[in-house]
């Protein structure tokens, strides 16, 4: 108390003196106050930084490697050609992981390990000693399925080259072709690698010939390996070092980094995967986003080795992770493709070209089995969406199924993986409606509307004269297949309203077939039908081909003339009758009999295309009659019929949730 009084007296007496003299006199008379004064007026930036630690052996090795000995590369291939297995062998070869450990160490999700597929691109840094010198290699393991092509294109932005992997037994397939052209358009150097050469059915010369004729890649530069057994894997990294160029950058320039990917951590907030193009970044730096303009203090920087390994600094040419302190709480602030720089250098740095955000191609409605689980399911969906921003989410309600959501996905596999994650990671019980695609309505006044929910599709009687044109989305599909299945595949494409664009033989026995197919047909298990028709030998790749005019209409299910909103779909007029018959036959199995007649109808516009009737429970009113007159029999039957009519007029059908679950089950 005495100290406070003396300070107040001193401040009153010295109100005319400069601040510096006042501070020096206070410090001189009471040295203990110096720390308190500094605590009040100290800049807070250092509070956000990491505590300095002595550099580790790994950091010292990385610091001694110049940018000329950096190599950033990814592995791209068709699905199931062995990318993740080859990644494991390379990590073991460089000593990043121990031999004989977990398989597919870069596949971190349970659903990835269970299905044997890669869903999200994963990264890892490695140090490799080649000819007596250390090289810093940055590897990206990419997904192979077409639904996750956006992950591949983002991976290319952080790399200077790619390993183009081809299965020796399968040869060049559709996604191989798509990945090649995507890499070629971005100017990446491609190193051909033939995998699975140990299989009895392997034919490496045929695969090399296909790569040369299709991509004009030199067979002499190809590496023949078996990732499973480790055969000749040691020849891959020397080829990477010799063929793939080093990244270009200057550590002395102002910071310029590209946001390649991000994910959410419950304790650290949003963690960013970044590629440093110029400058350096350390804990304690304050950086700013070019897109949002928001500023952050860097809390930690590091590399994936193979897990998060903190570093003192990331410099030009490196790929690593950063997170902030205080943390970035909203994943929407991390715009993939955004450029960051240090505060004050905004005018000295030009932003890097970003990425095109992937569009949702498939939409489903999701509802909880029990409405009391709504809040738990909402939290589960939001948690998964934090790490998968390609999912679009909006709330929806249904008279039959209650409150739910309409979810947009990149494809049917993406939707299936999302559903599996909800069930496995969060124990959610969920009803998923069949996938639908967006449609475009061109109105008579020239405006256009994209409709994602079939229930909102304009009815002909309501919008008569107002709708100028209806359009549906198409995709350009590339199918590679053996020549002997060509007839079956053409028949399948034609039956799915496809338009043939091109047919070419890239070897004597392999065919590339190009079709424009409606997206609605593609999501209706087209890939499964294609696999069945070709005994699993065909492969499929597709890309968006825009909207085209089409004769489409809404197919709806009515129960006693009351529409069931949960079961509505927009279909082509040529398929309305076939689907309508399937619907009413299947729905009849799941609706209970009533005391009155139940009529199930499928309507396309105003036209009833299919009908099924569930007969009522009937009391035998003639049981008490023996030899009565026929008029007496007719009188009793007519009276019963009148009662049925009254009951049908006032009766309501309560369709159980289990009926919808059974009907919507695949």
XYZ file of C-alpha atoms in Angstrom:
666
model
C 0.000 0.000 0.000
C 2.866 2.340 0.913
C 4.511 1.606 -2.470
C 1.307 2.534 -4.372
C 0.994 5.805 -2.410
C 4.606 6.796 -3.147
C 4.212 6.019 -6.868
C 1.013 8.122 -7.051
C 2.802 11.052 -5.351
C 5.723 10.741 -7.758
C 3.390 10.691 -10.796
C 1.522 13.802 -9.587
C 4.733 15.724 -8.954
C 6.316 14.671 -12.250
C 3.308 15.097 -14.591
C 5.250 17.609 -16.714
C 8.366 15.441 -17.088
C 8.954 13.198 -20.149
C 8.036 9.499 -19.834
C 11.655 8.375 -20.212
C 12.858 10.513 -17.245
C 9.957 9.326 -15.103
C 10.724 5.682 -15.860
C 14.475 6.082 -15.158
C 13.850 7.797 -11.802
C 11.441 5.095 -10.686
C 13.845 2.340 -11.708
C 16.762 4.121 -10.002
C 14.924 4.523 -6.668
C 13.268 1.050 -6.703
C 15.159 -1.441 -8.875
C 12.465 -4.100 -8.284
C 9.919 -2.104 -10.252
C 11.923 -2.504 -13.500
C 10.571 -5.998 -14.190
C 6.980 -4.865 -13.513
C 7.364 -1.877 -15.870
C 8.823 -4.066 -18.611
C 6.014 -6.561 -18.180
C 3.427 -3.834 -18.742
C 5.037 -2.263 -21.806
C 6.673 -5.316 -23.415
C 5.597 -6.352 -26.940
C 3.422 -9.477 -26.765
C 4.727 -11.077 -29.993
C 7.349 -13.071 -28.148
C 4.674 -14.592 -25.927
C 3.257 -16.425 -28.957
C 6.583 -17.931 -30.019
C 7.930 -21.317 -29.149
C 10.501 -21.709 -26.428
C 13.891 -21.948 -28.095
C 15.444 -25.428 -27.998
C 18.864 -26.631 -29.049
C 18.723 -27.955 -32.642
C 18.435 -31.721 -32.979
C 20.641 -33.933 -35.129
C 17.863 -34.008 -37.778
C 17.711 -30.207 -37.882
C 21.486 -29.919 -38.226
C 21.455 -32.341 -41.183
C 18.605 -30.435 -42.900
C 20.270 -27.049 -42.277
C 23.408 -28.294 -44.045
C 21.483 -29.254 -47.222
C 21.273 -26.483 -49.863
C 18.128 -26.022 -51.968
C 19.938 -27.603 -54.946
C 19.729 -30.932 -53.073
C 15.957 -30.708 -52.364
C 13.550 -32.907 -54.345
C 9.761 -32.654 -54.054
C 7.841 -35.454 -55.784
C 4.577 -37.388 -55.593
C 3.444 -40.872 -56.590
C 0.451 -41.012 -58.962
C -1.265 -44.050 -60.444
C -4.563 -45.743 -61.073
C -6.350 -47.101 -58.004
C -4.772 -50.259 -56.484
C -1.499 -50.069 -58.437
C 0.623 -50.038 -55.254
C 1.323 -46.373 -54.402
C 1.069 -46.687 -50.613
C 3.131 -49.911 -50.587
C 5.902 -48.235 -52.595
C 5.783 -45.277 -50.173
C 6.369 -47.685 -47.258
C 9.419 -49.202 -48.996
C 10.914 -45.755 -49.698
C 10.405 -44.685 -46.061
C 12.112 -47.885 -44.887
C 14.951 -47.416 -47.384
C 15.732 -43.916 -46.072
C 15.452 -44.950 -42.415
C 12.411 -42.737 -41.784
C 10.486 -45.728 -40.398
C 11.620 -49.124 -39.129
C 11.372 -52.147 -41.382
C 8.564 -54.594 -40.758
C 6.300 -52.055 -39.043
C 2.719 -51.117 -39.893
C 1.696 -51.463 -43.513
C 0.566 -48.345 -45.391
C 1.840 -46.024 -42.676
C 0.722 -42.915 -44.584
C -2.911 -44.118 -44.669
C -4.107 -42.694 -41.355
C -7.883 -43.267 -41.550
C -9.490 -46.556 -40.466
C -11.577 -46.659 -43.640
C -8.390 -46.343 -45.744
C -6.798 -49.360 -44.072
C -10.027 -51.364 -44.170
C -10.710 -50.773 -47.880
C -7.069 -50.667 -48.967
C -7.494 -47.294 -50.687
C -6.036 -43.824 -50.154
C -8.659 -41.132 -49.541
C -6.533 -38.133 -48.540
C -3.100 -37.191 -49.884
C -0.437 -37.683 -47.186
C 3.066 -36.221 -47.037
C 6.419 -37.181 -45.558
C 9.985 -35.831 -45.647
C 13.011 -38.118 -45.967
C 16.802 -37.673 -45.876
C 18.665 -39.860 -48.390
C 22.429 -40.129 -48.753
C 23.391 -40.372 -52.436
C 27.032 -40.462 -53.567
C 28.194 -39.194 -50.174
C 25.813 -36.197 -49.999
C 22.542 -35.774 -48.104
C 19.373 -35.010 -50.088
C 16.101 -33.786 -48.572
C 13.245 -35.592 -50.326
C 9.600 -34.681 -49.866
C 7.136 -37.431 -50.832
C 3.364 -37.092 -51.401
C 1.229 -40.259 -51.563
C -1.898 -39.401 -53.586
C -5.325 -41.097 -53.928
C -5.917 -43.161 -57.055
C -9.695 -42.908 -57.394
C -11.215 -40.308 -59.709
C -13.434 -38.911 -56.896
C -10.323 -37.525 -55.174
C -8.669 -35.923 -58.204
C -8.605 -32.547 -56.405
C -6.128 -34.050 -53.900
C -3.839 -35.028 -56.805
C -3.937 -31.569 -58.430
C -3.101 -29.925 -55.074
C -0.190 -32.325 -54.605
C 1.243 -31.326 -57.997
C 1.477 -27.694 -56.827
C 4.000 -28.622 -54.124
C 6.081 -30.934 -56.357
C 8.584 -30.657 -59.176
C 7.986 -34.144 -60.532
C 6.066 -37.379 -60.117
C 6.544 -41.133 -60.180
C 4.023 -42.446 -62.734
C 3.305 -45.927 -61.390
C 1.850 -48.664 -63.616
C 0.821 -52.189 -62.604
C 2.777 -54.679 -64.750
C -0.208 -57.044 -64.925
C -2.915 -54.423 -65.600
C -0.988 -51.986 -67.798
C -2.034 -48.386 -68.486
C -5.541 -47.654 -67.163
C -7.929 -44.717 -67.221
C -6.676 -42.867 -64.153
C -3.079 -43.334 -65.345
C -4.003 -41.442 -68.514
C -5.810 -38.692 -66.556
C -2.897 -38.230 -64.107
C -0.387 -38.046 -66.953
C -2.214 -35.238 -68.749
C -2.782 -33.359 -65.481
C 0.961 -33.541 -64.686
C 1.951 -32.745 -68.266
C -0.214 -29.588 -68.262
C 1.611 -28.368 -65.119
C 5.059 -29.050 -66.599
C 6.080 -31.760 -64.135
C 8.867 -34.244 -64.869
C 7.573 -37.821 -64.902
C 9.612 -40.869 -63.906
C 7.975 -44.110 -65.185
C 7.890 -46.969 -62.656
C 6.549 -50.453 -63.426
C 5.288 -52.150 -60.233
C 4.281 -55.741 -59.340
C 6.845 -57.337 -61.670
C 6.922 -60.382 -59.349
C 3.361 -61.463 -60.222
C 2.962 -64.533 -62.449
C 0.656 -62.525 -64.764
C 3.074 -59.567 -64.986
C 4.023 -58.407 -68.493
C 6.554 -55.547 -68.080
C 7.431 -55.284 -71.834
C 3.752 -54.721 -72.662
C 3.438 -52.041 -69.939
C 6.600 -50.290 -71.202
C 5.293 -50.391 -74.766
C 1.981 -48.872 -73.648
C 3.767 -46.066 -71.766
C 5.906 -45.291 -74.793
C 3.044 -45.328 -77.330
C 0.538 -43.510 -75.094
C 2.744 -41.005 -73.244
C 5.973 -40.997 -75.299
C 7.990 -41.813 -72.167
C 11.427 -43.362 -72.740
C 11.392 -47.046 -71.630
C 15.131 -46.815 -70.903
C 14.370 -44.404 -68.004
C 11.731 -46.682 -66.457
C 12.373 -48.495 -63.175
C 11.006 -52.046 -62.750
C 10.173 -52.818 -59.108
C 8.099 -54.958 -56.799
C 7.010 -52.747 -53.909
C 5.614 -55.705 -51.961
C 8.853 -57.731 -51.930
C 11.203 -54.713 -52.132
C 12.734 -55.916 -55.432
C 14.842 -53.136 -57.066
C 13.187 -50.401 -54.939
C 16.660 -48.990 -54.160
C 16.877 -47.867 -57.844
C 13.899 -45.501 -57.522
C 15.419 -42.673 -55.441
C 18.618 -42.283 -57.558
C 16.326 -41.825 -60.582
C 14.283 -39.255 -58.652
C 17.459 -37.291 -57.829
C 18.824 -37.450 -61.381
C 15.599 -36.823 -63.341
C 13.437 -34.520 -61.182
C 14.667 -30.885 -60.920
C 15.236 -29.185 -57.566
C 12.759 -26.508 -56.412
C 13.528 -22.862 -57.178
C 13.464 -20.284 -54.376
C 15.466 -17.683 -52.437
C 15.619 -17.781 -48.635
C 16.764 -14.140 -48.468
C 13.630 -12.730 -50.131
C 10.422 -11.810 -48.243
C 8.351 -14.803 -47.187
C 5.967 -16.274 -49.771
C 4.258 -19.579 -49.006
C 1.381 -21.524 -50.555
C -1.305 -23.259 -48.485
C -1.546 -26.774 -49.960
C -3.799 -28.531 -47.441
C -5.136 -28.221 -43.896
C -6.694 -30.356 -41.178
C -8.212 -29.728 -37.760
C -6.713 -30.694 -34.406
C -8.781 -30.478 -31.221
C -5.901 -28.947 -29.242
C -3.911 -26.928 -31.804
C -6.735 -25.699 -34.057
C -6.282 -25.719 -37.829
C -2.889 -27.049 -38.957
C -1.669 -25.890 -42.387
C 0.455 -27.883 -44.833
C 2.504 -25.291 -46.740
C 5.098 -25.091 -49.501
C 7.683 -22.322 -48.970
C 8.540 -20.601 -52.273
C 10.663 -17.713 -50.921
C 11.989 -16.582 -47.550
C 11.906 -18.331 -44.187
C 9.308 -18.852 -41.471
C 9.967 -19.296 -37.738
C 7.854 -19.506 -34.575
C 6.948 -15.983 -33.451
C 6.645 -14.555 -36.993
C 3.421 -12.686 -37.735
C 2.007 -13.613 -41.138
C -0.996 -12.398 -43.131
C -3.315 -14.093 -45.631
C -3.777 -12.545 -49.082
C -7.347 -13.891 -49.416
C -8.863 -13.143 -46.001
C -6.466 -10.403 -44.799
C -6.342 -12.011 -41.349
C -3.105 -11.964 -39.346
C -1.691 -14.757 -37.199
C 1.308 -15.409 -34.937
C 3.147 -18.619 -35.841
C 3.253 -21.003 -32.867
C 5.174 -23.944 -34.360
C 6.732 -24.988 -37.657
C 7.889 -28.466 -38.617
C 8.023 -31.297 -41.132
C 6.196 -34.628 -41.410
C 8.888 -37.228 -40.541
C 6.612 -39.231 -40.880
C 4.660 -37.643 -38.023
C 4.731 -33.982 -36.962
C 8.340 -33.134 -36.063
C 8.939 -29.521 -34.853
C 11.738 -27.487 -36.474
C 13.363 -24.134 -35.739
C 12.820 -22.809 -39.270
C 11.307 -23.744 -42.634
C 13.074 -22.235 -45.648
C 12.517 -21.837 -49.377
C 11.940 -25.130 -51.195
C 10.657 -27.041 -48.153
C 7.195 -28.459 -47.538
C 6.077 -28.566 -43.920
C 3.320 -27.775 -41.474
C 2.606 -24.695 -39.355
C 0.037 -23.842 -36.743
C -0.696 -20.633 -34.913
C -0.777 -19.428 -31.313
C -3.505 -18.442 -30.587
C -4.777 -21.157 -32.945
C -6.908 -20.758 -36.051
C -10.296 -21.962 -34.820
C -12.341 -21.969 -38.041
C -11.255 -24.247 -40.889
C -13.081 -21.908 -43.315
C -10.295 -19.350 -42.766
C -7.757 -21.753 -44.306
C -8.450 -21.271 -48.013
C -6.536 -23.940 -49.931
C -4.405 -22.206 -52.589
C -4.031 -19.033 -50.481
C -0.702 -17.174 -50.280
C 0.764 -15.980 -46.949
C 3.584 -13.528 -46.244
C 4.995 -11.682 -43.244
C 3.134 -8.591 -42.066
C 4.625 -5.545 -43.794
C 5.724 -7.441 -46.934
C 2.312 -7.486 -48.642
C 3.366 -4.995 -51.342
C 6.678 -6.761 -51.980
C 5.135 -10.180 -52.681
C 2.750 -11.196 -55.466
C 0.198 -13.917 -54.643
C 0.646 -17.362 -56.183
C -2.019 -18.829 -58.499
C -4.477 -20.815 -56.386
C -6.536 -23.939 -57.001
C -9.977 -24.395 -58.461
C -12.322 -25.528 -55.707
C -13.800 -28.967 -56.498
C -17.545 -28.950 -57.208
C -19.966 -31.364 -55.594
C -21.194 -33.855 -58.197
C -23.456 -36.118 -56.106
C -26.039 -35.134 -53.489
C -27.755 -37.276 -50.843
C -30.135 -36.543 -47.993
C -29.110 -37.894 -44.575
C -31.458 -38.404 -41.618
C -30.955 -39.912 -38.155
C -32.734 -43.228 -37.604
C -33.990 -41.849 -34.284
C -34.692 -38.108 -34.125
C -33.413 -38.032 -30.530
C -29.922 -38.666 -31.996
C -30.107 -35.518 -34.148
C -27.700 -33.430 -32.042
C -25.113 -36.235 -31.777
C -25.261 -36.839 -35.542
C -24.937 -33.113 -36.277
C -21.793 -32.899 -34.120
C -20.362 -35.987 -35.848
C -20.998 -34.600 -39.348
C -19.509 -31.216 -38.456
C -16.398 -32.876 -37.030
C -15.759 -34.851 -40.246
C -16.499 -31.806 -42.435
C -13.754 -29.910 -40.543
C -11.200 -32.204 -42.212
C -13.014 -32.653 -45.534
C -14.116 -29.303 -46.875
C -15.110 -30.726 -50.263
C -18.350 -31.870 -48.562
C -21.153 -29.293 -48.854
C -23.692 -29.228 -46.050
C -27.130 -27.663 -45.616
C -30.059 -28.470 -43.339
C -33.208 -30.106 -44.684
C -36.456 -31.477 -43.292
C -38.784 -34.217 -44.482
C -42.349 -34.955 -43.398
C -41.584 -38.657 -43.454
C -38.065 -38.767 -41.975
C -37.898 -35.570 -39.889
C -34.965 -33.158 -39.671
C -31.775 -33.953 -41.578
C -29.176 -32.612 -43.983
C -28.474 -32.472 -47.708
C -24.833 -33.418 -48.326
C -22.853 -32.844 -51.521
C -19.935 -35.122 -52.491
C -17.366 -35.395 -55.273
C -18.594 -38.878 -56.254
C -20.251 -42.065 -55.051
C -17.067 -43.472 -53.442
C -16.576 -40.176 -51.579
C -20.153 -40.522 -50.266
C -19.590 -44.151 -49.261
C -16.349 -43.306 -47.402
C -18.081 -40.444 -45.557
C -20.903 -42.794 -44.475
C -18.389 -45.415 -43.277
C -16.503 -42.806 -41.225
C -19.759 -41.707 -39.552
C -20.579 -45.284 -38.568
C -17.049 -46.371 -37.531
C -15.589 -43.266 -35.882
C -18.757 -41.851 -34.313
C -21.129 -44.829 -34.027
C -23.864 -42.955 -35.894
C -27.082 -44.619 -37.121
C -28.123 -42.879 -40.309
C -30.520 -43.177 -43.260
C -28.983 -42.156 -46.606
C -31.247 -41.531 -49.612
C -30.120 -42.659 -53.109
C -27.653 -40.210 -54.731
C -29.015 -37.432 -56.934
C -27.348 -34.837 -59.137
C -28.057 -31.110 -59.616
C -30.265 -29.912 -62.477
C -30.583 -26.543 -64.177
C -33.897 -24.799 -64.894
C -33.858 -22.043 -67.530
C -36.896 -19.804 -66.961
C -38.783 -17.913 -69.644
C -37.444 -14.562 -68.388
C -33.842 -15.706 -69.021
C -32.812 -16.481 -65.441
C -31.288 -19.834 -64.463
C -31.649 -21.862 -61.268
C -29.563 -24.837 -60.106
C -31.756 -27.330 -58.221
C -30.073 -29.836 -55.907
C -33.143 -31.181 -54.108
C -35.605 -33.208 -56.241
C -38.489 -32.077 -54.003
C -37.946 -28.506 -55.284
C -38.093 -29.515 -58.953
C -40.849 -27.433 -60.686
C -44.076 -29.338 -61.429
C -45.498 -28.955 -64.914
C -48.897 -27.740 -63.701
C -47.315 -25.076 -61.438
C -44.571 -23.870 -63.791
C -46.447 -24.328 -67.075
C -45.271 -21.605 -69.467
C -42.651 -20.337 -67.013
C -39.962 -22.937 -67.780
C -38.128 -22.475 -71.084
C -35.700 -25.396 -70.784
C -34.586 -28.163 -68.431
C -30.926 -29.248 -68.402
C -28.984 -32.068 -66.731
C -25.209 -32.414 -66.134
C -23.023 -34.574 -68.377
C -19.530 -35.986 -67.864
C -16.827 -36.938 -70.364
C -15.983 -40.555 -69.482
C -12.758 -42.276 -70.566
C -12.919 -46.072 -70.381
C -9.921 -48.342 -70.981
C -10.696 -52.022 -71.531
C -9.502 -55.203 -73.269
C -10.675 -55.511 -76.855
C -12.810 -58.633 -76.284
C -15.251 -56.717 -74.032
C -15.754 -53.815 -76.429
C -19.227 -54.875 -77.592
C -20.602 -55.286 -74.060
C -19.243 -51.913 -72.916
C -20.644 -50.043 -75.939
C -24.021 -51.692 -75.274
C -23.819 -50.617 -71.593
C -22.950 -47.004 -72.506
C -25.728 -46.783 -75.101
C -28.292 -48.157 -72.646
C -27.226 -45.407 -70.213
C -27.941 -42.655 -72.803
C -24.279 -42.156 -73.682
C -22.979 -40.384 -76.808
C -19.835 -41.947 -78.310
C -17.054 -39.396 -78.897
C -13.993 -41.492 -79.742
C -12.741 -45.070 -80.011
C -9.030 -45.808 -80.364
C -6.671 -48.786 -79.949
C -3.497 -47.805 -78.097
C -2.210 -51.392 -78.289
C -3.328 -54.423 -80.265
C -5.545 -55.600 -77.388
C -6.314 -52.444 -75.333
C -9.021 -49.924 -76.282
C -9.668 -46.358 -75.090
C -13.365 -45.502 -75.365
C -14.656 -41.958 -74.811
C -18.329 -41.276 -74.106
C -20.401 -38.328 -72.935
C -22.735 -39.783 -70.289
C -25.379 -38.090 -68.086
C -24.069 -37.768 -64.538
C -27.363 -39.202 -63.230
C -26.546 -42.478 -65.019
C -22.961 -42.471 -63.757
C -23.962 -42.267 -60.081
C -26.491 -45.088 -60.543
C -23.776 -47.743 -60.041
C -22.436 -47.371 -63.595
C -18.935 -48.324 -62.448
C -20.220 -51.521 -60.821
C -22.055 -52.489 -64.010
C -18.912 -51.738 -66.040
C -16.799 -53.983 -63.785
C -19.362 -56.784 -64.101
C -19.485 -56.521 -67.898
C -15.677 -56.722 -68.214
C -14.905 -59.117 -65.322
C -13.092 -56.293 -63.519
C -10.649 -55.432 -66.316
C -12.114 -52.052 -67.366
C -11.192 -48.762 -65.697
C -13.051 -45.466 -65.675
C -12.110 -41.802 -65.474
C -14.428 -38.828 -65.953
C -14.536 -35.044 -65.839
C -17.313 -32.463 -65.871
C -18.763 -31.664 -69.332
C -21.347 -29.013 -68.352
C -25.146 -28.974 -68.639
C -27.169 -30.087 -71.675
C -30.847 -29.874 -72.610
C -32.776 -32.972 -71.615
C -36.323 -34.349 -71.339
C -36.390 -34.864 -67.575
C -39.248 -35.010 -65.093
C -39.838 -35.643 -61.410
C -40.754 -39.202 -60.419
C -42.710 -39.287 -57.167
C -44.259 -41.946 -54.950
C -47.846 -41.479 -53.701
C -49.516 -43.459 -50.923
C -53.297 -43.001 -51.163
C -52.633 -39.914 -53.322
C -50.396 -38.317 -50.662
C -46.813 -37.699 -51.932
C -43.937 -39.231 -49.959
C -41.346 -36.437 -50.010
C -38.438 -38.660 -48.917
C -38.795 -40.713 -52.102
C -38.565 -38.286 -55.027
C -36.149 -38.320 -57.924
C -35.601 -36.472 -61.208
C -35.270 -38.959 -64.079
C -35.270 -39.017 -67.867
C -38.723 -39.642 -69.358
C -37.497 -42.873 -71.012
C -36.744 -44.404 -67.585
C -39.804 -43.236 -65.658
C -41.945 -46.349 -66.222
C -39.193 -48.875 -65.421
C -38.155 -47.082 -62.211
C -41.787 -46.479 -61.226
C -42.588 -50.211 -61.404
C -39.501 -51.020 -59.324
C -40.454 -48.437 -56.703
C -44.067 -49.492 -56.135
C -43.145 -53.209 -56.046
C -40.386 -52.620 -53.486
C -42.343 -50.125 -51.362
C -45.326 -52.519 -51.164
C -43.147 -55.017 -49.293
C -42.475 -52.516 -46.493
C -45.975 -51.056 -45.923
C -48.296 -52.846 -43.484
C -51.848 -53.891 -44.404
C -54.632 -51.690 -43.066
C -58.357 -52.051 -42.442
C -58.896 -50.239 -45.754
C -57.358 -50.444 -49.204
C -53.920 -48.805 -49.660
C -52.961 -47.618 -53.140
C -49.275 -47.045 -53.950
C -48.621 -45.081 -57.155
C -45.581 -43.768 -58.996
C -46.240 -40.559 -60.939
C -44.123 -38.770 -63.531
C -45.576 -35.273 -63.837
C -49.365 -35.814 -63.992
C -49.067 -39.312 -65.443
C -49.365 -42.411 -63.238
C -46.692 -44.818 -64.522
C -47.128 -47.693 -62.024
C -49.553 -48.832 -59.325
C -49.777 -51.483 -56.625
C -52.706 -52.130 -54.267
C -52.507 -53.543 -50.739
C -55.771 -55.355 -49.998
C -57.423 -54.573 -46.638
C -58.053 -56.969 -43.778
C -61.552 -58.377 -44.416
C -64.128 -59.778 -42.027
C -66.170 -62.679 -43.377
C -69.667 -61.125 -43.141
C -71.263 -64.139 -44.938
C -70.172 -66.612 -42.285
C -73.552 -66.594 -40.468
C -75.535 -67.203 -43.675
C -76.325 -70.723 -44.790
C -79.082 -71.056 -47.331
C -80.073 -67.413 -47.483
C -81.203 -65.656 -50.631
C -78.520 -64.170 -52.927
C -79.906 -60.671 -52.433
C -79.200 -61.013 -48.708
C -75.551 -61.842 -49.500
C -75.211 -58.863 -51.843
C -76.751 -56.546 -49.254
C -74.204 -57.545 -46.599
C -71.263 -57.192 -49.032
C -72.444 -53.749 -50.214
C -72.789 -52.580 -46.598
C -69.217 -53.740 -45.903
C -67.968 -51.925 -49.016
C -69.626 -48.668 -47.889
C -67.922 -48.968 -44.521
C -64.560 -49.462 -46.226
C -65.070 -46.287 -48.258
C -65.817 -44.229 -45.134
C -62.794 -45.704 -43.347
C -60.524 -44.979 -46.325
C -61.780 -41.364 -46.458
C -60.900 -40.646 -42.815
C -58.042 -43.102 -42.311
C -54.390 -42.000 -42.338
C -51.437 -44.255 -43.084
C -48.545 -43.874 -40.654
C -45.552 -45.299 -42.489
C -42.985 -46.636 -40.060
C -39.332 -45.523 -40.180
C -38.333 -49.132 -40.816
C -40.304 -49.055 -44.063
C -38.134 -46.201 -45.339
C -34.955 -47.872 -44.118
C -35.880 -51.050 -45.949
C -36.898 -49.202 -49.107
C -33.797 -46.981 -49.200
C -31.403 -49.836 -48.383
C -29.112 -50.747 -51.251
